Short mmCIF file of C-alpha atoms in Angstrom, two decimals:
data_model
loop_
_atom_site.label_atom_id
_atom_site.label_comp_id
_atom_site.label_asym_id
_atom_site.label_seq_id
_atom_site.Cartn_x
_atom_site.Cartn_y
_atom_site.Cartn_z
CA MET R 986 118.64 121.61 122.55
CA TYR R 987 116.14 119.54 120.59
CA LYS R 988 115.98 119.93 116.83
CA TYR R 989 112.75 119.64 114.87
CA ASP R 990 112.50 116.29 113.06
CA LYS R 991 109.14 114.87 112.05
CA HIS R 992 110.75 111.46 111.53
CA SER R 993 112.03 111.30 115.11
CA LEU R 994 110.31 109.17 117.76
CA LYS R 995 111.17 111.71 120.48
CA ALA R 996 108.24 113.91 121.47
CA GLU R 997 110.31 117.10 121.77
CA GLU R 998 111.69 116.61 118.28
CA PHE R 999 108.53 115.82 116.31
CA ILE R 1000 106.54 118.37 118.37
CA ASN R 1001 109.27 120.95 118.66
CA GLY R 1002 108.49 124.09 120.66
CA GLU R 1003 111.06 126.22 118.87
CA GLU R 1004 109.69 125.20 115.49
CA ILE R 1005 106.17 126.10 116.61
CA LYS R 1006 107.31 129.52 117.81
CA ALA R 1007 109.18 130.09 114.54
CA SER R 1008 106.08 129.04 112.59
CA LEU R 1009 103.89 131.50 114.50
CA GLU R 1010 106.42 134.30 113.92
CA TYR R 1011 106.44 133.40 110.22
CA ALA R 1012 102.62 133.50 110.22
CA ASP R 1013 102.55 136.91 111.93
CA LYS R 1014 105.05 138.25 109.43
CA ASN R 1015 103.04 136.96 106.45
CA LYS R 1016 99.41 137.25 107.58
CA ASP R 1017 98.94 140.18 105.17
CA ASN R 1018 101.13 138.74 102.42
CA ILE R 1019 98.36 138.20 99.86
CA GLU R 1020 100.72 136.74 97.27
CA LEU R 1021 101.88 134.03 99.71
CA ILE R 1022 98.34 133.41 100.98
CA ASP R 1023 97.15 132.93 97.40
CA LYS R 1024 99.95 130.40 96.80
CA ILE R 1025 98.96 128.46 99.92
CA ILE R 1026 95.30 128.45 98.91
CA GLU R 1027 96.24 127.24 95.42
CA LYS R 1028 98.30 124.44 96.95
CA ALA R 1029 95.38 123.53 99.22
CA LYS R 1030 93.13 123.20 96.16
CA LEU R 1031 95.23 120.20 95.09
CA ARG R 1032 93.66 118.29 98.03
CA LYS R 1033 97.09 117.06 99.20
CA GLY R 1034 97.09 119.06 102.42
CA LEU R 1035 99.29 121.77 103.95
CA ASP R 1036 102.12 121.72 106.46
CA HIS R 1037 101.91 123.39 109.85
CA ARG R 1038 103.61 126.61 108.70
CA GLU R 1039 101.32 127.08 105.73
CA ALA R 1040 98.26 126.37 107.85
CA SER R 1041 99.50 128.81 110.50
CA VAL R 1042 99.60 131.57 107.88
CA LEU R 1043 95.97 130.91 106.92
CA LEU R 1044 94.95 130.88 110.58
CA ALA R 1045 96.66 134.24 111.16
CA CYS R 1046 95.13 135.81 108.04
CA GLU R 1047 92.39 138.34 108.79
CA ASN R 1048 91.66 139.53 105.25
CA PRO R 1049 87.86 139.12 104.84
CA GLU R 1050 88.09 138.22 101.15
CA LYS R 1051 90.75 135.55 101.74
CA LEU R 1052 88.85 134.17 104.74
CA GLU R 1053 85.82 133.66 102.51
CA GLU R 1054 88.03 131.74 100.07
CA ILE R 1055 89.35 129.60 102.93
CA TYR R 1056 85.84 128.79 104.17
CA ALA R 1057 84.57 128.04 100.66
CA LEU R 1058 87.54 125.72 100.01
CA ALA R 1059 87.04 123.94 103.34
CA GLN R 1060 83.39 123.31 102.44
CA GLN R 1061 84.33 121.97 99.01
CA ILE R 1062 87.09 119.70 100.35
CA LYS R 1063 84.70 118.36 103.00
CA LYS R 1064 82.17 117.56 100.26
CA ASP R 1065 84.80 116.02 97.96
CA PHE R 1066 86.08 113.59 100.58
CA TYR R 1067 83.02 112.93 102.73
CA GLY R 1068 80.04 113.95 100.64
CA ASP R 1069 77.03 114.82 102.79
CA ARG R 1070 77.56 111.91 105.19
CA ILE R 1071 77.84 112.53 108.91
CA VAL R 1072 78.91 109.55 111.02
CA MET R 1073 77.01 109.11 114.30
CA PHE R 1074 78.48 107.89 117.59
CA ALA R 1075 78.01 108.10 121.34
CA PRO R 1076 80.44 108.13 124.27
CA LEU R 1077 80.11 105.49 126.97
CA TYR R 1078 81.70 106.38 130.31
CA LEU R 1079 82.84 103.25 132.14
CA SER R 1080 84.52 104.74 135.22
CA ASN R 1081 85.46 108.13 136.63
CA TYR R 1082 88.03 106.81 139.08
CA CYS R 1083 91.29 108.59 138.27
CA VAL R 1084 94.71 109.06 139.88
CA ASN R 1085 95.76 112.06 137.81
CA GLY R 1086 95.69 115.68 138.94
CA CYS R 1087 94.55 117.35 135.70
CA VAL R 1088 93.40 120.83 136.76
CA TYR R 1089 90.77 121.16 133.99
CA CYS R 1090 88.96 117.83 134.63
CA PRO R 1091 86.55 117.09 137.51
CA TYR R 1092 87.83 113.50 137.64
CA HIS R 1093 91.11 114.73 139.16
CA ALA R 1094 92.23 112.75 142.19
CA LYS R 1095 91.89 115.61 144.70
CA ASN R 1096 88.18 116.11 143.95
CA LYS R 1097 86.71 114.45 147.05
CA HIS R 1098 83.05 115.39 146.53
CA ILE R 1099 82.52 114.05 143.01
CA CYS R 1100 80.43 110.88 142.96
CA ARG R 1101 82.88 108.13 141.95
CA LYS R 1102 81.36 105.33 139.89
CA LYS R 1103 82.54 102.27 137.97
CA LEU R 1104 80.21 100.15 135.88
CA THR R 1105 79.91 96.44 136.61
CA GLN R 1106 79.63 94.19 133.57
CA ASP R 1107 75.90 93.94 134.15
CA GLU R 1108 75.69 97.75 134.24
CA VAL R 1109 77.75 97.90 131.03
CA ARG R 1110 75.18 95.56 129.49
CA GLN R 1111 72.30 97.80 130.61
CA GLU R 1112 74.00 100.93 129.26
CA VAL R 1113 74.69 99.26 125.91
CA ILE R 1114 71.11 98.06 125.58
CA ALA R 1115 69.93 101.62 126.28
CA LEU R 1116 72.28 102.90 123.57
CA GLN R 1117 71.15 100.19 121.14
CA ASP R 1118 67.53 101.13 121.82
CA MET R 1119 68.40 104.68 120.77
CA GLY R 1120 69.85 103.31 117.53
CA HIS R 1121 73.60 103.67 118.08
CA LYS R 1122 76.03 101.27 116.37
CA ARG R 1123 79.34 102.99 117.22
CA LEU R 1124 80.62 103.81 120.70
CA ALA R 1125 83.64 105.58 122.12
CA ILE R 1126 84.38 104.18 125.57
CA GLU R 1127 85.90 106.54 128.12
CA SER R 1128 87.56 105.91 131.46
CA GLY R 1129 89.72 107.72 133.98
CA GLU R 1130 93.27 106.49 134.56
CA ASP R 1131 93.44 104.27 137.64
CA PRO R 1132 95.56 101.09 137.56
CA VAL R 1133 93.62 99.61 140.50
CA ASN R 1134 90.03 100.42 139.51
CA ASN R 1135 90.41 100.60 135.71
CA PRO R 1136 93.22 98.22 134.71
CA ILE R 1137 93.55 97.13 131.08
CA GLU R 1138 91.84 93.84 132.02
CA TYR R 1139 88.72 95.77 133.02
CA ILE R 1140 88.70 97.71 129.77
CA LEU R 1141 89.11 94.50 127.74
CA GLU R 1142 86.31 92.80 129.66
CA CYS R 1143 84.03 95.77 128.96
CA ILE R 1144 84.86 95.65 125.23
CA ASP R 1145 84.05 91.93 125.15
CA THR R 1146 80.75 92.57 126.94
CA ILE R 1147 79.80 95.39 124.57
CA TYR R 1148 80.42 93.31 121.44
CA SER R 1149 78.52 90.33 122.88
CA ILE R 1150 75.19 92.13 123.37
CA LYS R 1151 72.55 91.56 120.70
CA HIS R 1152 69.24 93.13 121.70
CA LYS R 1153 66.33 93.07 119.23
CA ASN R 1154 67.96 94.44 116.04
CA GLY R 1155 70.60 96.28 118.03
CA ALA R 1156 74.33 95.64 117.93
CA ILE R 1157 77.39 97.76 118.63
CA ARG R 1158 79.52 97.18 115.56
CA ARG R 1159 82.51 99.38 116.42
CA VAL R 1160 84.04 100.24 119.79
CA ASN R 1161 86.51 103.11 119.75
CA VAL R 1162 88.64 103.47 122.86
CA ASN R 1163 89.62 106.69 124.63
CA ILE R 1164 91.82 105.69 127.58
CA ALA R 1165 95.13 106.88 128.97
CA ALA R 1166 98.48 106.36 127.27
CA THR R 1167 99.70 102.83 127.85
CA THR R 1168 102.27 100.23 126.76
CA VAL R 1169 102.82 98.54 123.39
CA GLU R 1170 101.75 95.27 125.00
CA ASN R 1171 98.44 96.78 126.13
CA TYR R 1172 97.84 98.31 122.71
CA ARG R 1173 98.29 94.84 121.22
CA LYS R 1174 95.64 93.57 123.63
CA LEU R 1175 93.26 96.33 122.53
CA LYS R 1176 93.94 95.48 118.88
CA ASP R 1177 93.23 91.79 119.57
CA ALA R 1178 89.98 92.80 121.29
CA GLY R 1179 88.77 94.23 117.96
CA ILE R 1180 88.68 97.93 118.75
CA GLY R 1181 88.14 100.50 116.05
CA THR R 1182 90.09 103.73 116.63
CA TYR R 1183 92.35 104.42 119.61
CA ILE R 1184 91.73 108.00 120.69
CA LEU R 1185 93.93 110.09 122.97
CA PHE R 1186 93.77 113.86 123.32
CA GLN R 1187 97.00 115.71 123.88
CA GLU R 1188 95.13 118.44 125.80
CA THR R 1189 98.00 120.85 124.96
CA TYR R 1190 101.18 120.55 122.90
CA ASN R 1191 102.97 123.21 124.95
CA LYS R 1192 105.21 121.10 127.21
CA GLU R 1193 105.58 123.74 129.91
CA SER R 1194 101.82 124.32 130.08
CA TYR R 1195 101.17 120.58 129.87
CA GLU R 1196 103.25 119.85 132.95
CA LYS R 1197 101.52 122.64 134.93
CA LEU R 1198 98.08 121.42 133.88
CA HIS R 1199 99.00 117.84 134.88
CA PRO R 1200 100.87 118.40 138.15
CA THR R 1201 100.49 114.87 139.53
CA GLY R 1202 99.85 111.34 138.33
CA PRO R 1203 101.22 109.32 135.40
CA LYS R 1204 99.75 111.78 132.89
CA HIS R 1205 102.32 114.34 134.11
CA ASN R 1206 104.88 112.62 131.85
CA TYR R 1207 104.62 114.71 128.69
CA ASP R 1208 106.94 112.56 126.57
CA TYR R 1209 105.22 109.28 127.44
CA HIS R 1210 101.80 110.77 126.69
CA THR R 1211 102.86 112.47 123.44
CA GLU R 1212 104.58 109.35 122.10
CA ALA R 1213 101.54 107.14 122.80
CA MET R 1214 100.36 107.00 119.17
CA ASP R 1215 103.70 105.61 118.05
CA ARG R 1216 103.39 102.83 120.63
CA ALA R 1217 99.77 102.22 119.56
CA MET R 1218 100.84 101.80 115.95
CA GLU R 1219 103.72 99.57 117.01
CA GLY R 1220 101.09 97.50 118.80
CA GLY R 1221 99.16 97.06 115.55
CA ILE R 1222 96.50 99.74 115.93
CA ASP R 1223 96.48 101.55 112.58
CA ASP R 1224 93.54 103.90 113.22
CA VAL R 1225 94.37 106.55 115.82
CA GLY R 1226 92.56 109.74 116.78
CA ILE R 1227 94.23 112.86 118.13
CA GLY R 1228 92.95 116.15 119.54
CA VAL R 1229 93.58 119.08 121.87
CA LEU R 1230 91.35 120.76 124.44
CA PHE R 1231 91.03 124.26 123.06
CA GLY R 1232 91.08 126.91 125.74
CA LEU R 1233 93.98 125.56 127.78
CA GLU R 1234 96.74 127.16 125.69
CA LEU R 1235 96.97 129.66 122.83
CA TYR R 1236 94.95 128.21 119.95
CA ARG R 1237 97.52 129.06 117.27
CA TYR R 1238 100.17 127.09 119.17
CA GLU R 1239 97.79 124.13 119.42
CA LEU R 1240 96.90 124.13 115.74
CA ALA R 1241 100.58 124.04 114.76
CA GLY R 1242 101.18 121.25 117.27
CA ILE R 1243 98.31 119.05 116.14
CA LEU R 1244 99.33 119.38 112.49
CA MET R 1245 102.94 118.55 113.38
CA HIS R 1246 101.64 115.42 115.10
CA ALA R 1247 99.72 114.48 111.96
CA GLU R 1248 102.82 115.11 109.82
CA HIS R 1249 104.89 112.94 112.16
CA LEU R 1250 102.48 109.99 112.00
CA GLU R 1251 102.38 110.22 108.20
CA ALA R 1252 106.18 110.45 107.95
CA VAL R 1253 106.94 107.56 110.33
CA HIS R 1254 104.01 105.20 109.84
CA GLY R 1255 102.80 106.11 106.37
CA VAL R 1256 99.35 107.04 107.64
CA GLY R 1257 98.14 110.15 109.42
CA PRO R 1258 95.49 110.31 112.13
CA HIS R 1259 92.16 108.68 111.34
CA THR R 1260 90.39 111.46 113.22
CA ILE R 1261 91.08 114.84 114.79
CA SER R 1262 88.81 116.08 117.60
CA VAL R 1263 88.32 119.74 118.45
CA PRO R 1264 86.75 119.97 121.94
CA ARG R 1265 86.62 123.28 123.82
CA ILE R 1266 86.87 123.40 127.60
CA ARG R 1267 83.46 123.32 129.27
CA ARG R 1268 82.05 123.81 132.76
CA ALA R 1269 81.98 120.72 134.99
CA ASP R 1270 81.68 119.87 138.71
CA ASP R 1271 84.55 121.93 140.20
CA ILE R 1272 85.88 123.26 136.90
CA ASP R 1273 85.19 126.84 135.81
CA PRO R 1274 86.28 127.40 132.20
CA ASP R 1275 86.72 131.11 132.96
CA THR R 1276 89.73 130.11 135.08
CA PHE R 1277 91.58 129.46 131.82
CA ASP R 1278 92.33 132.65 129.92
CA ASN R 1279 92.81 131.11 126.46
CA GLY R 1280 89.16 130.59 125.59
CA ILE R 1281 88.15 131.07 121.96
CA ASP R 1282 84.98 132.56 120.52
CA ASP R 1283 82.74 130.81 118.01
CA GLU R 1284 84.16 132.66 115.00
CA THR R 1285 87.71 131.65 115.88
CA PHE R 1286 86.55 128.09 116.47
CA GLU R 1287 85.01 127.98 112.99
CA LYS R 1288 88.26 129.27 111.51
CA ILE R 1289 90.24 126.53 113.27
CA VAL R 1290 87.93 123.83 111.89
CA ALA R 1291 88.20 125.21 108.36
CA VAL R 1292 92.00 125.40 108.43
CA ILE R 1293 92.34 121.87 109.82
CA ARG R 1294 90.02 120.56 107.10
CA ILE R 1295 92.17 122.20 104.43
CA ALA R 1296 95.45 121.06 105.99
CA VAL R 1297 94.48 117.38 106.47
CA PRO R 1298 91.69 116.78 103.94
CA TYR R 1299 91.74 112.99 104.36
CA THR R 1300 91.21 112.99 108.14
CA GLY R 1301 87.83 112.65 109.84
CA MET R 1302 86.92 115.48 112.20
CA ILE R 1303 84.85 114.99 115.35
CA ILE R 1304 82.71 117.37 117.38
CA SER R 1305 80.86 116.38 120.53
CA THR R 1306 77.81 117.60 122.39
CA ARG R 1307 80.08 120.03 124.24
CA GLU R 1308 79.03 122.40 121.44
CA SER R 1309 75.61 123.93 120.92
CA GLN R 1310 73.30 123.17 118.00
CA LYS R 1311 74.15 126.55 116.47
CA VAL R 1312 77.91 125.98 116.56
CA ARG R 1313 77.62 122.38 115.34
CA GLU R 1314 75.48 123.54 112.43
CA ARG R 1315 78.18 125.95 111.27
CA VAL R 1316 81.21 123.66 111.64
CA LEU R 1317 79.45 120.75 109.94
CA GLN R 1318 79.73 122.82 106.77
CA LEU R 1319 83.40 123.59 107.32
CA GLY R 1320 84.84 120.16 107.93
CA ILE R 1321 83.25 118.08 110.70
CA SER R 1322 82.43 114.53 109.59
CA GLN R 1323 81.47 112.81 112.87
CA ILE R 1324 79.16 113.97 115.66
CA SER R 1325 77.67 112.48 118.79
CA GLY R 1326 73.97 112.46 119.52
CA GLY R 1327 71.93 111.87 122.66
CA SER R 1328 75.17 111.81 124.68
CA ARG R 1329 75.57 111.36 128.42
CA THR R 1330 78.92 112.22 129.99
CA SER R 1331 78.32 110.63 133.39
CA VAL R 1332 78.99 107.02 134.37
CA GLY R 1333 75.72 105.12 134.01
CA GLY R 1334 73.98 108.13 132.49
CA TYR R 1335 72.04 106.29 129.78
CA VAL R 1336 70.12 104.04 132.20
CA GLU R 1337 69.87 106.56 135.05
CA PRO R 1338 69.06 110.02 133.64
CA GLU R 1339 71.45 112.67 134.93
CA GLU R 1340 69.93 114.54 137.86
CA GLU R 1341 70.64 118.17 138.74
CA ASP R 1342 72.65 117.10 141.78
CA ASP R 1343 74.59 114.36 139.94
CA ASN R 1344 78.15 115.63 139.75
CA SER R 1345 79.66 112.58 138.06
CA ALA R 1346 79.68 114.04 134.52
CA GLN R 1347 83.01 114.93 132.90
CA PHE R 1348 81.59 118.10 131.33
CA ASP R 1349 78.30 119.88 130.76
CA VAL R 1350 76.47 118.93 127.56
CA SER R 1351 75.41 121.91 125.42
CA ASP R 1352 73.42 119.99 122.79
CA GLN R 1353 70.92 117.98 124.84
CA ARG R 1354 68.71 116.76 122.00
CA SER R 1355 67.88 113.07 121.60
CA LEU R 1356 69.54 111.01 118.89
CA ASP R 1357 66.30 111.04 116.89
CA GLU R 1358 66.13 114.83 117.09
CA VAL R 1359 69.74 115.09 115.90
CA VAL R 1360 69.15 112.64 113.03
CA LYS R 1361 66.05 114.54 111.92
CA TRP R 1362 67.88 117.87 112.17
CA LEU R 1363 70.80 116.56 110.08
CA MET R 1364 68.49 115.35 107.33
CA GLU R 1365 66.64 118.66 107.31
CA GLN R 1366 70.03 120.32 106.81
CA GLY R 1367 70.67 118.06 103.78
CA TYR R 1368 73.06 115.62 105.47
CA ILE R 1369 72.96 111.82 105.52
CA PRO R 1370 73.28 110.48 109.08
CA SER R 1371 75.46 107.39 108.78
CA PHE R 1372 75.66 104.49 111.24
CA CYS R 1373 78.10 102.68 108.97
CA THR R 1374 81.05 100.69 110.37
CA ALA R 1375 81.82 98.76 107.19
CA CYS R 1376 85.38 99.99 106.55
CA TYR R 1377 86.57 98.82 109.94
CA ARG R 1378 84.81 95.46 109.64
CA GLU R 1379 85.99 94.89 106.06
CA GLY R 1380 89.61 95.64 106.98
CA ARG R 1381 89.66 99.06 105.30
CA THR R 1382 91.70 100.67 108.07
CA GLY R 1383 95.01 102.48 108.36
CA ASP R 1384 96.81 103.01 105.06
CA ARG R 1385 94.14 101.01 103.19
CA PHE R 1386 91.46 103.45 104.32
CA MET R 1387 93.67 106.47 103.68
CA SER R 1388 94.57 105.41 100.15
CA LEU R 1389 90.88 104.99 99.32
CA CYS R 1390 90.02 108.27 100.98
CA LYS R 1391 92.81 110.26 99.31
CA SER R 1392 91.82 108.91 95.90
CA GLY R 1393 88.15 109.67 96.49
CA GLN R 1394 87.22 106.01 95.91
CA ILE R 1395 85.89 105.66 99.45
CA GLN R 1396 82.62 107.30 98.38
CA ASN R 1397 81.82 104.37 96.08
CA CYS R 1398 81.08 102.24 99.13
CA CYS R 1399 80.46 104.83 101.85
CA HIS R 1400 77.46 106.47 100.20
CA PRO R 1401 75.35 103.29 99.74
CA ASN R 1402 76.51 101.96 103.13
CA ALA R 1403 75.33 105.17 104.79
CA LEU R 1404 71.92 104.87 103.12
CA MET R 1405 71.50 101.23 104.16
CA THR R 1406 72.41 101.92 107.80
CA LEU R 1407 70.14 104.95 107.83
CA LYS R 1408 67.30 102.72 106.62
CA GLU R 1409 68.02 100.34 109.52
CA TYR R 1410 67.74 103.25 111.93
CA LEU R 1411 64.47 104.43 110.38
CA MET R 1412 62.91 100.97 110.57
CA ASP R 1413 63.98 100.16 114.12
CA TYR R 1414 64.24 103.37 116.11
CA SER R 1415 63.00 106.57 114.50
CA SER R 1416 59.89 108.62 115.14
CA PRO R 1417 57.27 108.60 112.35
CA GLU R 1418 58.21 112.12 111.25
CA THR R 1419 61.91 111.27 111.09
CA HIS R 1420 61.06 108.07 109.19
CA LYS R 1421 59.12 109.99 106.56
CA ILE R 1422 61.91 112.54 106.03
CA GLY R 1423 64.51 109.76 105.92
CA ASP R 1424 62.70 107.66 103.31
CA ALA R 1425 62.45 110.66 101.01
CA LEU R 1426 66.14 111.42 101.51
CA ILE R 1427 67.18 107.82 100.79
CA GLU R 1428 65.15 107.72 97.58
CA LYS R 1429 66.75 110.95 96.40
CA GLU R 1430 70.26 109.85 97.35
CA LEU R 1431 69.97 106.43 95.70
CA GLU R 1432 69.68 108.19 92.36
CA LYS R 1433 73.06 109.84 92.96
CA ILE R 1434 74.94 106.51 93.07
CA PRO R 1435 76.82 106.63 89.76
CA ASN R 1436 77.43 102.89 89.34
CA GLU R 1437 74.23 101.29 88.07
CA LYS R 1438 75.09 97.87 89.51
CA VAL R 1439 75.87 99.29 92.95
CA ARG R 1440 72.68 101.35 92.84
CA LYS R 1441 70.61 98.26 91.99
CA ILE R 1442 72.17 96.19 94.81
CA ALA R 1443 71.68 99.02 97.31
CA ARG R 1444 67.99 99.26 96.36
CA GLU R 1445 67.58 95.50 96.83
CA HIS R 1446 69.26 95.58 100.23
CA ILE R 1447 67.17 98.53 101.39
CA ALA R 1448 64.02 96.66 100.30
CA ASP R 1449 65.20 93.63 102.30
CA ILE R 1450 65.75 95.84 105.36
CA ALA R 1451 62.24 97.27 105.03
CA ASN R 1452 60.30 94.16 104.05
CA ASN R 1453 62.24 91.11 105.31
CA ASN R 1454 63.76 92.44 108.56
CA LYS R 1455 67.26 91.77 107.23
CA ARG R 1456 70.16 93.80 108.61
CA ASP R 1457 73.87 94.53 108.29
CA PHE R 1458 74.38 94.71 104.54
CA ARG R 1459 77.61 96.41 103.47
CA PHE R 1460 79.76 97.06 100.44
#
């Protein structure tokens, strides 16, 4: 019998099923305990976070008045830590060859009619140029697990190719990596290649469900997969991103599991996850989301985002184009700090537009707007689209980033950096209408920089971007 221990390096001890069940029972017992809920909300107001049991109580709460308090607090915490900045990124699918049997993913090995593709280095170059021409500076590369077609050497070669491409004023400044769990040695290689964040979704923290959902292939090994972040950190990667695929298992179980994972990383490594992603299962080639009976409605999804934001205030939260404009608009208020724009989820999809009969995509995209449309929409909502990668490139990662974030000092450099990278986007890629809205936003936001010296330097750099074609300023 495994015992819950967040300091343990064993998956079944730091993500302990019995502890999760006990936490959910505790939440059910106390979901109407207003006195306890008030205490948890008061603790959350300290901006130090909540543990998985406390967060489970808030998730179970159905009192309308208390839910309004939870949503209002989530909005305030989001603003305190991240201001109005929204970081922009795009996924880049390198290969959909995969040896796993994941029943929710069209890349599964038994799918014989999906169009299998793998980018050559020249095709990687073409995809990256297409992304640069859109205005992207930050990518998340994705690949199926296949030791023959997608070995670590292929991934490393692709990273090197991506960083080497300078097209007009375009450059990919940060490559995040979302590939299968691997060895400490391979994580060291990824670190040496200069990656940003290593991302790996758990899919589900319920071990029994996990093993059924992954019946064949190396991903079937729950322990090896769940302990991947510890190996990544041992390999020197100090920014890691976690997530679950909501809809596979009961959402309350998953929320407790993901927060236990965050608590474990903090306890063992001194730094929690850099990001948490909250994808929901979506239709794809031979995947029908209605097959899975744990789907969640939009209201529940919003509640999950708000509770995660309160529980881990320092952690970035990511939402992809799986979600519609309407849903993204709501959860941006409640805690999301990074979104994708103009995304393609098929291999080679940026150069070759996805056709109706192209079945190589990993999932259907709900928000199909261009990056420029998303940038314009964000600014009209009062947000600052940020293409900044300065923290990573200045060594503000891991515990250094977290200490700045937790103290609130991160905004002293993030705000002007966001404005400068937005100005780059406006000069090089935007439509005239977006440019006009953006210039007005930048002028207004410059006045909000409290430090007069920083404000003056930011103005000078923005003038250099506009008038002297200079790029890549950063605090």
